[in-house]
PDB file of C-alpha atoms in Angstrom:
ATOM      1  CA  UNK H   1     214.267-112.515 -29.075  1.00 57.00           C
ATOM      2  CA  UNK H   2     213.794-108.596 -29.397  1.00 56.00           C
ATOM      3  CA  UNK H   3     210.439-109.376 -27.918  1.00 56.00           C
ATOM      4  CA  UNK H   4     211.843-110.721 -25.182  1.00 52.00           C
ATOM      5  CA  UNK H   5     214.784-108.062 -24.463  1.00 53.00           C
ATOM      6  CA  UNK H   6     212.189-105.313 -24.771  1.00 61.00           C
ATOM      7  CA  UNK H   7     210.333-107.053 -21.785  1.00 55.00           C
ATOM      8  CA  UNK H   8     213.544-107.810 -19.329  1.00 52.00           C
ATOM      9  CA  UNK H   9     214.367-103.960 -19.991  1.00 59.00           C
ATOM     10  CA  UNK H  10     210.888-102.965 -18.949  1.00 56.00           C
ATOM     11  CA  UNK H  11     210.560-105.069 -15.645  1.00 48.00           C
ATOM     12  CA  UNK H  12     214.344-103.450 -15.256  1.00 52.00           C
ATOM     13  CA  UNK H  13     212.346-100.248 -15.432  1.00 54.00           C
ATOM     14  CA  UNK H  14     209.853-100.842 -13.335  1.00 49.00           C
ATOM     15  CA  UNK H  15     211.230-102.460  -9.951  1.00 50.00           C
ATOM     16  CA  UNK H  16     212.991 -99.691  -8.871  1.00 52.00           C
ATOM     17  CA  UNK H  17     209.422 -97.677  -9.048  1.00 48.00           C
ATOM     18  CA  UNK H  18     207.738-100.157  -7.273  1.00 51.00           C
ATOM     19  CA  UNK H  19     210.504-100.362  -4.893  1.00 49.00           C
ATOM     20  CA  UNK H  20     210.279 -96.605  -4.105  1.00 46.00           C
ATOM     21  CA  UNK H  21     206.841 -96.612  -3.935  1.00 52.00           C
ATOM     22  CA  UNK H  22     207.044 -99.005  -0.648  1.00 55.00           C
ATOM     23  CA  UNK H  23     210.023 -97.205   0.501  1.00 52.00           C
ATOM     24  CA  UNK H  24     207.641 -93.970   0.036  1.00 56.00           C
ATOM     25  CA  UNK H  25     204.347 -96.031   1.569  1.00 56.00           C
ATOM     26  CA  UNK H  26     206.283 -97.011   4.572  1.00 57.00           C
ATOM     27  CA  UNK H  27     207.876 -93.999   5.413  1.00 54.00           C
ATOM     28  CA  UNK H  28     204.721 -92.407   5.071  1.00 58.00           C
ATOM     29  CA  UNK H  29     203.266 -94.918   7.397  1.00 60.00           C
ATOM     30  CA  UNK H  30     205.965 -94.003   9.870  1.00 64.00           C
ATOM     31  CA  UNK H  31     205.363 -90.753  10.129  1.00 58.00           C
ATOM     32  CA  UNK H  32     201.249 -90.587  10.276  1.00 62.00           C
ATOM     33  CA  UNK H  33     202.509 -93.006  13.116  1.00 58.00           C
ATOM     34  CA  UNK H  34     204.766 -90.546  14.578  1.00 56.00           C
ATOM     35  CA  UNK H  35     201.951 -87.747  14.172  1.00 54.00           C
ATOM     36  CA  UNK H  36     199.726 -89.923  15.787  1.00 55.00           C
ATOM     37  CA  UNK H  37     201.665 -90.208  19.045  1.00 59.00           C
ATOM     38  CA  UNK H  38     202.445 -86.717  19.376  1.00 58.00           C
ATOM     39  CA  UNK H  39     198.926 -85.622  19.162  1.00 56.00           C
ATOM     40  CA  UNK H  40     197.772 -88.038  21.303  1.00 54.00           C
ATOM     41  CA  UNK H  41     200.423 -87.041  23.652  1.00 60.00           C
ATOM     42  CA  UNK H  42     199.690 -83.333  23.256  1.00 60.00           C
ATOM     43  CA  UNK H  43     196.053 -84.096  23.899  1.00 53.00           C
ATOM     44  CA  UNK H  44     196.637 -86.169  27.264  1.00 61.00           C
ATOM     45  CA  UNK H  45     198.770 -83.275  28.260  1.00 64.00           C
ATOM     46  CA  UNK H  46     196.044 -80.814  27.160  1.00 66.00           C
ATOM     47  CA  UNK H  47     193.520 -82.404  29.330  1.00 64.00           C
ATOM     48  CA  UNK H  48     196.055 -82.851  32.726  1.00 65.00           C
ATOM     49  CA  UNK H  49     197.091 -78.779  32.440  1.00 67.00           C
ATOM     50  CA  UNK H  50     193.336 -78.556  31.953  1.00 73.00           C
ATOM     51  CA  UNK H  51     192.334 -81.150  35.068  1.00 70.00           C
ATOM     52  CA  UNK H  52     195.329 -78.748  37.026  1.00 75.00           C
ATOM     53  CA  UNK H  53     194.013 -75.583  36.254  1.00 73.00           C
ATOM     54  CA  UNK H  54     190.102 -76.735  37.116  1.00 64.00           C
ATOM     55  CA  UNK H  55     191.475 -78.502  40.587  1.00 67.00           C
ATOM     56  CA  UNK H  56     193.632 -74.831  40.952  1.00 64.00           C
ATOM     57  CA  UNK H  57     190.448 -72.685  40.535  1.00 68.00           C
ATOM     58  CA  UNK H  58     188.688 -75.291  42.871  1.00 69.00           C
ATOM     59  CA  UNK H  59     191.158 -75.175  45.440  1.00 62.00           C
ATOM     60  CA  UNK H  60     191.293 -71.542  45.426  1.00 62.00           C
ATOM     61  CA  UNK H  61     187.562 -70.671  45.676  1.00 63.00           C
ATOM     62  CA  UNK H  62     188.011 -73.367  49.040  1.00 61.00           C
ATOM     63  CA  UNK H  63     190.259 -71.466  50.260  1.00 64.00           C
ATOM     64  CA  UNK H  64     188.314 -68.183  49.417  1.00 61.00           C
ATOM     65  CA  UNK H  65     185.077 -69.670  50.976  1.00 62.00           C
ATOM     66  CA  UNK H  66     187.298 -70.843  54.139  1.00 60.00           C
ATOM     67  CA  UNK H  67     188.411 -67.209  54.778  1.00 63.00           C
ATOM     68  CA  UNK H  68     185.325 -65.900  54.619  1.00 60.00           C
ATOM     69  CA  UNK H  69     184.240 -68.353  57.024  1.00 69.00           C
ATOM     70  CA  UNK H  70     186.859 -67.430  59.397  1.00 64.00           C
ATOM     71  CA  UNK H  71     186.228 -63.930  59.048  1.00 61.00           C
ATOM     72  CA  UNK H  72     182.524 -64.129  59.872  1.00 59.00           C
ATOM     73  CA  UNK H  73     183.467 -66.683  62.822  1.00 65.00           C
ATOM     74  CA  UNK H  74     185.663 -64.110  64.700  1.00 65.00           C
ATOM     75  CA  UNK H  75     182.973 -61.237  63.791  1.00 48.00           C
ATOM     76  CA  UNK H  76     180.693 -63.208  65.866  1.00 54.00           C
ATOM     77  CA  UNK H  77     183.137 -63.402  68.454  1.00 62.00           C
ATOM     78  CA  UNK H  78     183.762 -60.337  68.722  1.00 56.00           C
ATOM     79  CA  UNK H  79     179.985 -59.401  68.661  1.00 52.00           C
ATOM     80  CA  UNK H  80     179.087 -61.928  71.445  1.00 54.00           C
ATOM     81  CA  UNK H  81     182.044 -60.514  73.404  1.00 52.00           C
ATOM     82  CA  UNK H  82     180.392 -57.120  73.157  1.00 50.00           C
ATOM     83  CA  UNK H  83     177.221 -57.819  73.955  1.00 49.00           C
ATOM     84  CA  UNK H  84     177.149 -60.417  76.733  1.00 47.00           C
ATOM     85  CA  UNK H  85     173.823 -62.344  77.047  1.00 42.00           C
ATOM     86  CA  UNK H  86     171.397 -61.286  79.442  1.00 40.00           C
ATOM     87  CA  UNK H  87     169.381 -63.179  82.117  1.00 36.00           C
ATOM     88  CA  UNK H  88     166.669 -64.682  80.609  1.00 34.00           C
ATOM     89  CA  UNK H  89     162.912 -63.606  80.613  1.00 37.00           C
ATOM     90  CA  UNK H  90     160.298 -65.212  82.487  1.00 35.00           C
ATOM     91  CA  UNK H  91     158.003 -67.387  80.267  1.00 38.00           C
ATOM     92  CA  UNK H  92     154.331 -67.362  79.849  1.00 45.00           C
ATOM     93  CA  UNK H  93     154.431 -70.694  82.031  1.00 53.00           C
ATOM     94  CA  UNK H  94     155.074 -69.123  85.642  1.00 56.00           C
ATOM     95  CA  UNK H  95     155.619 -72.759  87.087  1.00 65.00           C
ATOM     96  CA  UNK H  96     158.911 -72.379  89.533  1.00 65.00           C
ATOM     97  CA  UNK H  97     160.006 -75.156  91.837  1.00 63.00           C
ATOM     98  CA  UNK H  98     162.531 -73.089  93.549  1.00 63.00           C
ATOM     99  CA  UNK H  99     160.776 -69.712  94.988  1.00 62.00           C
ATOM    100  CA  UNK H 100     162.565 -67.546  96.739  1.00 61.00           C
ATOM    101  CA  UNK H 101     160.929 -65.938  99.908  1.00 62.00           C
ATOM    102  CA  UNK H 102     161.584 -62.480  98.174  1.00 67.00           C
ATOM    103  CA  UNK H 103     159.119 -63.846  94.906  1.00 73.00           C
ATOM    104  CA  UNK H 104     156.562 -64.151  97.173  1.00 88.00           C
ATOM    105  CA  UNK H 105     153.991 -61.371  96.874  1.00 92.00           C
ATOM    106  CA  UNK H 106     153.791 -58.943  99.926  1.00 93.00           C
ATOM    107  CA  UNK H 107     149.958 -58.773  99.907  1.00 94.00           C
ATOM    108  CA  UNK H 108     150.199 -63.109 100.152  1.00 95.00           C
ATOM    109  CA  UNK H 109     152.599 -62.541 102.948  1.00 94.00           C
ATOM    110  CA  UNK H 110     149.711 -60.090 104.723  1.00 95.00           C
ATOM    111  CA  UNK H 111     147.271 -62.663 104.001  1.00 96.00           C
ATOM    112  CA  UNK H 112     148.931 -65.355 105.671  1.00 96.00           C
ATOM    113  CA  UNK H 113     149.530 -63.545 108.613  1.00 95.00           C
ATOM    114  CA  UNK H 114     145.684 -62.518 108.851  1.00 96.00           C
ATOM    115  CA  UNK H 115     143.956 -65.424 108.053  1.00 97.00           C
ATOM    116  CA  UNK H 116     146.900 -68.032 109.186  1.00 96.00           C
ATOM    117  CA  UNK H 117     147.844 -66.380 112.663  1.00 94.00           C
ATOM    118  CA  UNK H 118     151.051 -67.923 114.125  1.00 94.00           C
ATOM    119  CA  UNK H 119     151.726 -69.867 110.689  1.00 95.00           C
ATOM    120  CA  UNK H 120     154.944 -69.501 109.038  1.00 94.00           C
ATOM    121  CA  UNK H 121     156.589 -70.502 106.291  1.00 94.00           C
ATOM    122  CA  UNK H 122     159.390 -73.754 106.831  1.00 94.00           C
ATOM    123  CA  UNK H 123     162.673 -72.365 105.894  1.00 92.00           C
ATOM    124  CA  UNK H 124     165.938 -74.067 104.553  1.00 92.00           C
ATOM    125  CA  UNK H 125     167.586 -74.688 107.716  1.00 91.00           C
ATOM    126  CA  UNK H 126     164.515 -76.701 108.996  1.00 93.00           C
ATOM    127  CA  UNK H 127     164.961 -79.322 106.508  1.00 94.00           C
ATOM    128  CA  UNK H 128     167.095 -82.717 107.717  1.00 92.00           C
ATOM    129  CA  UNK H 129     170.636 -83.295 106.203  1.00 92.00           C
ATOM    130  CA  UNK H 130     169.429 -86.587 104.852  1.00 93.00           C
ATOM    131  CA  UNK H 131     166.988 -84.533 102.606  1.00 93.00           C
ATOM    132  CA  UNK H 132     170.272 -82.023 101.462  1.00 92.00           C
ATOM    133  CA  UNK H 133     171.923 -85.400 100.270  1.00 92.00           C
ATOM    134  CA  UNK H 134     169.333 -85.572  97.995  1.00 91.00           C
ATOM    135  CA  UNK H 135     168.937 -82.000  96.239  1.00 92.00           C
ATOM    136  CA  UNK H 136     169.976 -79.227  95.669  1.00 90.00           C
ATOM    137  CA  UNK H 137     171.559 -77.049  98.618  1.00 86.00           C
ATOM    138  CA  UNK H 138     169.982 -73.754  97.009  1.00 85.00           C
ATOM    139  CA  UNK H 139     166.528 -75.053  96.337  1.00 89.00           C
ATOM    140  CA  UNK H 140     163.384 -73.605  97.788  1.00 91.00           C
ATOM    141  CA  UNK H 141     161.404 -77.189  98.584  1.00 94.00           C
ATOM    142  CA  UNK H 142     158.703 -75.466 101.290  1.00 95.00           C
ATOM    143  CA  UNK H 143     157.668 -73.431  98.429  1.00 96.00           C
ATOM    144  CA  UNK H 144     156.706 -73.539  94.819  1.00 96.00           C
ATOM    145  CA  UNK H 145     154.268 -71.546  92.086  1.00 96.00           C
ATOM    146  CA  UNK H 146     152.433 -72.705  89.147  1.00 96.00           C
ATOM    147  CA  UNK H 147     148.948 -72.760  87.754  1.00 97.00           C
ATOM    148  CA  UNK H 148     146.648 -75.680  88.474  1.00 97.00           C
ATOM    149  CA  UNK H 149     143.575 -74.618  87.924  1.00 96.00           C
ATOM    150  CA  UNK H 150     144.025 -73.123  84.228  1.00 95.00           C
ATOM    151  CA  UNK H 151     142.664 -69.731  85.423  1.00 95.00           C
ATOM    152  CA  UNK H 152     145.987 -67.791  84.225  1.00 94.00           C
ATOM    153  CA  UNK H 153     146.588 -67.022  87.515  1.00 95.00           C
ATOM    154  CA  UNK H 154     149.256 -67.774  90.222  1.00 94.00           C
ATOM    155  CA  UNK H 155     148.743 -70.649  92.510  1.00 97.00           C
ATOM    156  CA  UNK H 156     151.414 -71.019  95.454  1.00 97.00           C
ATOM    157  CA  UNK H 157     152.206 -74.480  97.473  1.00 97.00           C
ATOM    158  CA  UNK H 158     153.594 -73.789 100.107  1.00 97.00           C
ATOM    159  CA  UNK H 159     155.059 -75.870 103.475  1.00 97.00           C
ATOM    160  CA  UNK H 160     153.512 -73.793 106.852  1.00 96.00           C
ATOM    161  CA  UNK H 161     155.015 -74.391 109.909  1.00 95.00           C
ATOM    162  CA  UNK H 162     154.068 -73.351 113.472  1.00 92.00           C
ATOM    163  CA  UNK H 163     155.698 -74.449 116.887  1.00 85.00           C
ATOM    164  CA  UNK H 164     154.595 -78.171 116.689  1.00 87.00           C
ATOM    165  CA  UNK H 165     153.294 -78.805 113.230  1.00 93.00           C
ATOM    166  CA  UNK H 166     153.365 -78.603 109.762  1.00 95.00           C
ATOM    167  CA  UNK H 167     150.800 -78.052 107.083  1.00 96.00           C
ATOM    168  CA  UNK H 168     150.899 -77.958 103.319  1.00 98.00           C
ATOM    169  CA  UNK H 169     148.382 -75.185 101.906  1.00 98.00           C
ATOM    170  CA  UNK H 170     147.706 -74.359  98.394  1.00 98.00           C
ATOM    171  CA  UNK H 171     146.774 -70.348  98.165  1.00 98.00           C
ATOM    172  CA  UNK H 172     144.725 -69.082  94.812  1.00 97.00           C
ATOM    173  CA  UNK H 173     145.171 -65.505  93.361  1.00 94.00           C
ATOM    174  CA  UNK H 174     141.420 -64.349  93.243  1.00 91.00           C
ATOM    175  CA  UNK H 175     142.029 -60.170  91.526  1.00 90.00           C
ATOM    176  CA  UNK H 176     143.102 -58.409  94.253  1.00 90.00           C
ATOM    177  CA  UNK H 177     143.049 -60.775  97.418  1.00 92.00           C
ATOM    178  CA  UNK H 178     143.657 -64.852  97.761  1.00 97.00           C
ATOM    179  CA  UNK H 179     141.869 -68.294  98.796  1.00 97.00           C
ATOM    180  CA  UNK H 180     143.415 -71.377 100.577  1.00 98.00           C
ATOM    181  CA  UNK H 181     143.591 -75.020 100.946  1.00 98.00           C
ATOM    182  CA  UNK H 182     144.811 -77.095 103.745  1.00 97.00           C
ATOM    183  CA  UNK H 183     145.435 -80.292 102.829  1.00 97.00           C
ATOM    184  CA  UNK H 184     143.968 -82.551 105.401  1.00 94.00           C
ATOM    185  CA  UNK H 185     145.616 -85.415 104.315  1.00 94.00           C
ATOM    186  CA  UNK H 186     149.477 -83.645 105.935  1.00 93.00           C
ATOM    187  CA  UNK H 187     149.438 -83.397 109.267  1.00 88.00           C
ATOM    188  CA  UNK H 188     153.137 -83.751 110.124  1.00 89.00           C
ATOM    189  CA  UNK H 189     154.688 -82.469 113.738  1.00 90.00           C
ATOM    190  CA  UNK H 190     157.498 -80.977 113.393  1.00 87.00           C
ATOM    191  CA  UNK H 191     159.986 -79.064 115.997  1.00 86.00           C
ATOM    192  CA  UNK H 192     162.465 -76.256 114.811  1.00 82.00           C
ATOM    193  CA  UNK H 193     164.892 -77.205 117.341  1.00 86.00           C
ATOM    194  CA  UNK H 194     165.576 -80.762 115.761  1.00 87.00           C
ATOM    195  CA  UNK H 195     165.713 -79.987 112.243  1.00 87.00           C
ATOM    196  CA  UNK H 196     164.463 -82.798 110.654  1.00 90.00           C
ATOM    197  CA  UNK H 197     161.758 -81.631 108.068  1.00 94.00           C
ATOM    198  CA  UNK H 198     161.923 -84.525 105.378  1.00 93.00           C
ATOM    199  CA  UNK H 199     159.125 -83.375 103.175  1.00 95.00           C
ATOM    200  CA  UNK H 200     159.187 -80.950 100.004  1.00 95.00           C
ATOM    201  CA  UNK H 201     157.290 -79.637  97.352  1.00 96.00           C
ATOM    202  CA  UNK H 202     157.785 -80.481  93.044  1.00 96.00           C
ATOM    203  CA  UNK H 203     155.673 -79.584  90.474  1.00 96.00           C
ATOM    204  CA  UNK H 204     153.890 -82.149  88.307  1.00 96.00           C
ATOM    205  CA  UNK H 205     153.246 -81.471  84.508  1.00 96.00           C
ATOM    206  CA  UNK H 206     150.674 -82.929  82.173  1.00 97.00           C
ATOM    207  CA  UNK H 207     150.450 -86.433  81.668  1.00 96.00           C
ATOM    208  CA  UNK H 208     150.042 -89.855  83.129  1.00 96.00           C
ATOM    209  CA  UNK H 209     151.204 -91.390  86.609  1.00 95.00           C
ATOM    210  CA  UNK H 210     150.880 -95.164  87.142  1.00 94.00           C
ATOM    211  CA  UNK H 211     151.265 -96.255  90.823  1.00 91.00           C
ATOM    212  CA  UNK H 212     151.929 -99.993  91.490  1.00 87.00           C
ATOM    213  CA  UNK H 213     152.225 -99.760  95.595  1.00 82.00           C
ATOM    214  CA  UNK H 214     150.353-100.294  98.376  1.00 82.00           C
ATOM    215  CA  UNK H 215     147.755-100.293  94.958  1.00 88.00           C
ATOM    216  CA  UNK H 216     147.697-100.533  91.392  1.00 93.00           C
ATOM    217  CA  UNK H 217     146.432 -97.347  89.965  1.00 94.00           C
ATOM    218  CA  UNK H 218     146.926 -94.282  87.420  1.00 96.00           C
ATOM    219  CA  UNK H 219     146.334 -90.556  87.826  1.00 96.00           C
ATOM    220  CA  UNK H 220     146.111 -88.411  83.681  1.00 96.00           C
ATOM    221  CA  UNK H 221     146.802 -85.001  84.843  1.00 97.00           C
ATOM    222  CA  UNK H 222     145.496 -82.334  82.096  1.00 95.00           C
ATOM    223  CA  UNK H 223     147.456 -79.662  83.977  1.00 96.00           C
ATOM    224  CA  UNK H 224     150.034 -79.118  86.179  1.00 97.00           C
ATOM    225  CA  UNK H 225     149.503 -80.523  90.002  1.00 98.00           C
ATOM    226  CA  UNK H 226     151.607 -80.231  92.739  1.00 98.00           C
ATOM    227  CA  UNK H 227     153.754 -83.161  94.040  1.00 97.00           C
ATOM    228  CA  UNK H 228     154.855 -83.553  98.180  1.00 97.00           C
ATOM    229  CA  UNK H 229     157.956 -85.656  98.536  1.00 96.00           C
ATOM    230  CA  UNK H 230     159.531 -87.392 101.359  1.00 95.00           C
ATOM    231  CA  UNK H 231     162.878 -87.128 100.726  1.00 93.00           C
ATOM    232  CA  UNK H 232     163.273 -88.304  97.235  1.00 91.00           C
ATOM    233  CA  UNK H 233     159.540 -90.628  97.362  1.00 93.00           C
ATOM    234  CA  UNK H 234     156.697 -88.844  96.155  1.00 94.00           C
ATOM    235  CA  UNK H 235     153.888 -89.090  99.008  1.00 94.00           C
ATOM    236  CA  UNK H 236     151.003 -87.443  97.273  1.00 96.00           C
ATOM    237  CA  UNK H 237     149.722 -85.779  94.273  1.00 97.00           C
ATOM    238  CA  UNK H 238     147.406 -82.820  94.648  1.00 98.00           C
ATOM    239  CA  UNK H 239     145.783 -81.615  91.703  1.00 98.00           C
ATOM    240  CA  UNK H 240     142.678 -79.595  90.043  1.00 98.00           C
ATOM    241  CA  UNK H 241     139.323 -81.892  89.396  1.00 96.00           C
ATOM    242  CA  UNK H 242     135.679 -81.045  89.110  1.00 95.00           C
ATOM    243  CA  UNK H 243     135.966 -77.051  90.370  1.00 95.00           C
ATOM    244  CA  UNK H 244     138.343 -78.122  93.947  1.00 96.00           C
ATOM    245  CA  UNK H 245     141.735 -79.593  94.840  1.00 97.00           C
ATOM    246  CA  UNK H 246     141.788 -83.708  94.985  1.00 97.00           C
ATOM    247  CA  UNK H 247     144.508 -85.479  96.402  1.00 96.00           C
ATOM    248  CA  UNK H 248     146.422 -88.579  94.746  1.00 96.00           C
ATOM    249  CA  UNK H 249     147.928 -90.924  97.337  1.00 94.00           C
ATOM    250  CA  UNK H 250     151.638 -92.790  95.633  1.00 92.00           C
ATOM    251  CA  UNK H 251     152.438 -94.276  98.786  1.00 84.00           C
TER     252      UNK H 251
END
């Protein structure tokens, strides 16, 4: 019996211990739980002020880069304001399909007149109005300058006229004086009164020309040649081959 008192006092004893020690584990428990949260919440927050301030310093250097860019955009401005572009300069290729009467050299104007007596060149109020509804108003199309014999020097085409006819003529710069060609294949009449010159002048670059009509045939030009149209149909090709000037019917 003592036995057995002794060992109801000690469980007496003892379950209030045990019972705090839960109580204790648990509210423990709780509060690594409560920790927890908070740091993970102070850590999310952490990285969003962090994400702000990187997106701030992102934004601002934007904005930074976006001033300068306006800054150098209306320093340009003001430079190209200043300084107005100027006409550009003639090229190394001298080809022009518009020549004014003024470009043309005074010594090739003396030539003509000595060894072309009562030959002139056509002008723009010779020229139909059917050919005006197809170019320009303010082209030169008796006249143009390029170089088809790859000798680095001038070579004019240009549309003669005299009081009944026309004639298309090629001149060459030789130094100090000039050569011609007539092309025998243009022999057009032509009176200034009626003003109806259809024909013109282009200049042909490099390459290939196929022809289908009245024959099936191709012209590979290795330089530039010199094209007479009939109103907006080109009627002939004339270009350099074997040392002279040959002629390349398109219709």
């Amino acid at each position: 019996m003592f036995k057995l008192l002794r060992f109801c006092r000690a469980v007496q004893n003892i379950m209030p211990v045990r019972y705090l020690r839960e109580k204790s584990y648990k509210f423990a428990a709780r509060r690594r739980k409560f920790f927890k949260n908070n740091i993970l919440i102070i850590v999310e927050n952490h990285v969003l002020l962090q994400l702000i301030r990187v997106l701030f310093l992102i934004a601002k250097s934007e904005m930074k880069l976006f001033q300068n860019m306006l800054f150098l955009a209306i320093v340009f401005s003001i430079i190209s304001c200043a300084n107005p572009p100027t006409e550009p300069q003639v090229s190394e290729d001298m080809s022009k399909s518009n020549v004014n009467e003024e470009l043309i050299p005074a010594d090739l104007k003396e030539y003509i007149k000595t060894n072309l007596q009562g030959w002139l060149l056509a002008e723009r109020s010779d020229y139909s109005k059917v050919w005006w509804s197809f170019y320009d108003a303010g082209s030169t199309p008796y006249a143009v300058v390029t170089d088809i014999n790859d000798d680095q020097a001038p070579d004019y085409g240009m549309i003669l006229k005299n009081n009944d006819a026309l004639r298309f003529v090629i001149f060459f710069k030789k130094g100090n004086s000039y050569t011609h060609w007539v092309a025998d294949n243009f022999n057009k009449s032509f009176n200034s009164a009626n003003k109806d010159l259809q024909n013109g002048l282009t200049i042909e670059p490099p390459g290939r020309v196929d022809v289908v009509y009245p024959e099936i045939k191709s012209l590979i030009l290795k330089s530039n040649a010199i094209s007479v149209m009939e109103l907006e149909n080109r009627r002939c090709i004339y270009y350099w081959s074997n040392g002279k000037v040959s002629a390349f019917t398109t219709m």
